[in-house]
Amino acid sequence: MTLADAPPNVADLISNVADLISDRQRAEYEANGYLCLPEFVGPEWLDELNAVTAEFVEASRSETSSGTVFDLEPTHTAEAPRLRRLNYPVDRHPTYARFTFEGPPAQLASALLGGPVRYHHSKLNFKWAGGGAEVKWHQDIQFWPHTDFTPLTIGVYLSDVDADMAPMGVLPGSHLGPLYDLYGADGSWAGALNDADVAGLDLDRVVYLDGSAGSVTVHNCCMIHGSLPNNSPRPRPLLLQTYSALDSYPVNQIGLNSILDSHGGRICGGEASQMLTIGGRRMHGAPDFARKGLPTIFSSQQQDDGYS
Ligand SMILES: O=C(O)CCC(=O)C(=O)O
């Protein structure tokens, strides 16, 4: 289904999940840990996103090295930009924010996770033409652990991506297997499985998720995935956004969880419930005290702290 004209209210669509994905697709996601949905995002969104993205590529010409906004290849120049990534697109332009919080990815995440979702982070991986770097085999959850394994990442190809353009590769079912150590032998963070662990994978089973512009990839946070270098003459822009279930929370001070964008934790399609499950025990946590200032147990119990 094309969602270009869908209403921008996730809540409206949660009651109509069947319009977005079928029960069979949801079951496939649960069993295999991934989905690929051809041309899920319609031309209106794509045109808008590509126009904004072109502005950022243009702006990158005045940059000489990677920074908060851009991750640039070492050979990037003003004449021949070579971008690896636009960091945190939702903080960079309202179009990305609207797309991520109200558009097809938020709607799809809600459909897959069965209700409102908690946004975590976003990025736009360019994988530039003529050698854009490989992404080695890894799982995401070690980069940003949560209180459960519901987080998923939705990728949107902003242009046609064929098999020669290094599409995302996934190892079906690996989301139900071991969680690998992504540190190197010297103890430093490598962000990838080591060679011995990779040698133990059945890489013949990898599925590469190519698709025309607007096609969408979904992968669970425990999925083993990666992509080859892009040796084609065309860049491969993949806009990625991560969401978890409403009652799933990032564990602070581990990896990316400490440096989320200004919208990290935002709820799409509902309100925060403060429900969570840890170690199999469910509870209703206290409100977010950052919102109205620090209460004490006295002011809470006397109901004069502004939270009642
Ligand atoms: O861009 C890709 O092909 C994969 C991206 C990815 O896995 C990541 O950025 O964590």
Short mmCIF file of N, CA, C and O in Angstrom, two decimals, residues 3-13 20 45 90 94-108 110 117 119 241 243 266-269:
data_model
loop_
_atom_site.label_atom_id
_atom_site.label_comp_id
_atom_site.label_asym_id
_atom_site.label_seq_id
_atom_site.Cartn_x
_atom_site.Cartn_y
_atom_site.Cartn_z
N LEU A 3 1.42 5.03 1.09
CA LEU A 3 0.89 5.82 2.19
C LEU A 3 1.06 7.32 1.98
O LEU A 3 0.93 8.08 2.91
N ALA A 4 1.35 7.70 0.75
CA ALA A 4 1.64 9.12 0.50
C ALA A 4 0.52 10.01 1.00
O ALA A 4 0.75 11.10 1.48
N ASP A 5 -0.70 9.56 0.89
CA ASP A 5 -1.82 10.42 1.26
C ASP A 5 -2.44 10.05 2.59
O ASP A 5 -3.53 10.49 2.93
N ALA A 6 -1.75 9.21 3.34
CA ALA A 6 -2.32 8.76 4.61
C ALA A 6 -2.41 9.91 5.59
O ALA A 6 -1.58 10.82 5.57
N PRO A 7 -3.43 9.93 6.46
CA PRO A 7 -3.52 10.98 7.46
C PRO A 7 -2.33 10.90 8.42
O PRO A 7 -1.86 9.81 8.71
N PRO A 8 -1.84 12.07 8.88
CA PRO A 8 -0.61 12.07 9.66
C PRO A 8 -0.83 11.73 11.13
O PRO A 8 -0.12 12.22 11.97
N ASN A 9 -1.84 10.97 11.47
CA ASN A 9 -2.09 10.66 12.86
C ASN A 9 -1.98 9.15 13.06
O ASN A 9 -2.82 8.39 12.62
N VAL A 10 -0.91 8.74 13.74
CA VAL A 10 -0.67 7.32 13.90
C VAL A 10 -1.86 6.65 14.60
O VAL A 10 -2.28 5.56 14.23
N ALA A 11 -2.40 7.35 15.58
CA ALA A 11 -3.48 6.76 16.36
C ALA A 11 -4.65 6.36 15.47
O ALA A 11 -5.29 5.33 15.67
N ASP A 12 -4.92 7.16 14.43
CA ASP A 12 -6.02 6.83 13.52
C ASP A 12 -5.77 5.49 12.84
O ASP A 12 -6.70 4.78 12.48
N LEU A 13 -4.50 5.19 12.64
CA LEU A 13 -4.18 4.01 11.84
C LEU A 13 -3.98 2.77 12.68
O LEU A 13 -4.04 1.66 12.16
N LEU A 20 -2.29 -1.70 6.67
CA LEU A 20 -0.86 -1.46 6.49
C LEU A 20 -0.10 -2.72 6.17
O LEU A 20 0.70 -2.76 5.24
N TRP A 45 5.85 11.74 -0.65
CA TRP A 45 6.84 11.76 0.42
C TRP A 45 8.25 11.70 -0.16
O TRP A 45 9.15 12.42 0.27
N VAL A 90 16.02 13.99 11.96
CA VAL A 90 14.84 14.65 12.56
C VAL A 90 15.19 15.97 13.23
O VAL A 90 14.34 16.83 13.40
N PRO A 94 12.36 19.86 9.37
CA PRO A 94 11.00 19.45 9.75
C PRO A 94 10.41 18.36 8.86
O PRO A 94 9.56 17.58 9.31
N THR A 95 10.85 18.29 7.61
CA THR A 95 10.31 17.23 6.74
C THR A 95 10.70 15.85 7.26
O THR A 95 9.87 14.93 7.33
N TYR A 96 11.98 15.70 7.63
CA TYR A 96 12.40 14.41 8.19
C TYR A 96 11.61 14.12 9.47
O TYR A 96 11.21 12.98 9.73
N ALA A 97 11.43 15.16 10.30
CA ALA A 97 10.73 14.96 11.58
C ALA A 97 9.28 14.51 11.34
O ALA A 97 8.80 13.55 11.95
N ARG A 98 8.60 15.19 10.43
CA ARG A 98 7.20 14.84 10.15
C ARG A 98 7.10 13.42 9.61
O ARG A 98 6.23 12.64 10.00
N PHE A 99 8.03 13.09 8.73
CA PHE A 99 8.04 11.76 8.14
C PHE A 99 8.22 10.69 9.23
O PHE A 99 7.50 9.69 9.29
N THR A 100 9.19 10.93 10.11
CA THR A 100 9.54 9.93 11.12
C THR A 100 8.50 9.81 12.23
O THR A 100 8.25 8.72 12.73
N PHE A 101 7.90 10.92 12.61
CA PHE A 101 6.98 10.89 13.75
C PHE A 101 5.52 10.67 13.35
O PHE A 101 4.71 10.24 14.16
N GLU A 102 5.18 11.03 12.10
CA GLU A 102 3.77 10.94 11.71
C GLU A 102 3.55 10.14 10.43
O GLU A 102 2.43 9.78 10.11
N GLY A 103 4.62 9.91 9.70
CA GLY A 103 4.48 9.32 8.37
C GLY A 103 4.54 7.80 8.36
O GLY A 103 4.41 7.15 9.40
N PRO A 104 4.76 7.24 7.17
CA PRO A 104 4.71 5.79 7.00
C PRO A 104 5.58 4.98 7.97
O PRO A 104 5.11 3.95 8.45
N PRO A 105 6.81 5.42 8.33
CA PRO A 105 7.58 4.55 9.23
C PRO A 105 6.94 4.44 10.62
O PRO A 105 6.91 3.36 11.21
N ALA A 106 6.44 5.57 11.14
CA ALA A 106 5.80 5.53 12.46
C ALA A 106 4.53 4.68 12.41
O ALA A 106 4.23 3.91 13.33
N GLN A 107 3.81 4.79 11.30
CA GLN A 107 2.58 4.01 11.16
C GLN A 107 2.89 2.52 11.07
O GLN A 107 2.22 1.69 11.69
N LEU A 108 3.95 2.21 10.32
CA LEU A 108 4.32 0.80 10.18
C LEU A 108 4.84 0.23 11.51
O LEU A 108 4.49 -0.90 11.89
N SER A 110 4.00 1.19 14.44
CA SER A 110 2.81 1.01 15.30
C SER A 110 2.05 -0.24 14.93
O SER A 110 1.57 -0.98 15.80
N VAL A 117 4.27 3.90 19.69
CA VAL A 117 5.67 3.45 19.76
C VAL A 117 6.55 4.57 20.31
O VAL A 117 6.18 5.74 20.29
N TYR A 119 9.94 6.51 19.79
CA TYR A 119 11.02 6.80 18.84
C TYR A 119 12.35 6.77 19.57
O TYR A 119 12.46 7.27 20.70
N GLN A 241 15.05 4.73 10.70
CA GLN A 241 14.51 5.23 11.96
C GLN A 241 14.14 4.06 12.86
O GLN A 241 13.60 3.07 12.41
N TYR A 243 12.37 2.53 16.40
CA TYR A 243 11.29 2.68 17.37
C TYR A 243 11.26 1.42 18.24
O TYR A 243 11.63 0.34 17.79
N ARG A 266 10.55 10.25 22.24
CA ARG A 266 9.24 10.79 21.87
C ARG A 266 8.26 9.66 21.54
O ARG A 266 8.61 8.67 20.89
N ILE A 267 7.02 9.81 21.99
CA ILE A 267 6.00 8.80 21.72
C ILE A 267 5.25 9.16 20.45
O ILE A 267 4.81 10.29 20.28
N CYS A 268 5.11 8.20 19.56
CA CYS A 268 4.35 8.42 18.32
C CYS A 268 3.03 7.69 18.43
O CYS A 268 3.00 6.48 18.66
N GLY A 269 1.94 8.45 18.29
CA GLY A 269 0.62 7.82 18.24
C GLY A 269 0.00 7.56 19.60
O GLY A 269 -0.90 6.72 19.69
#
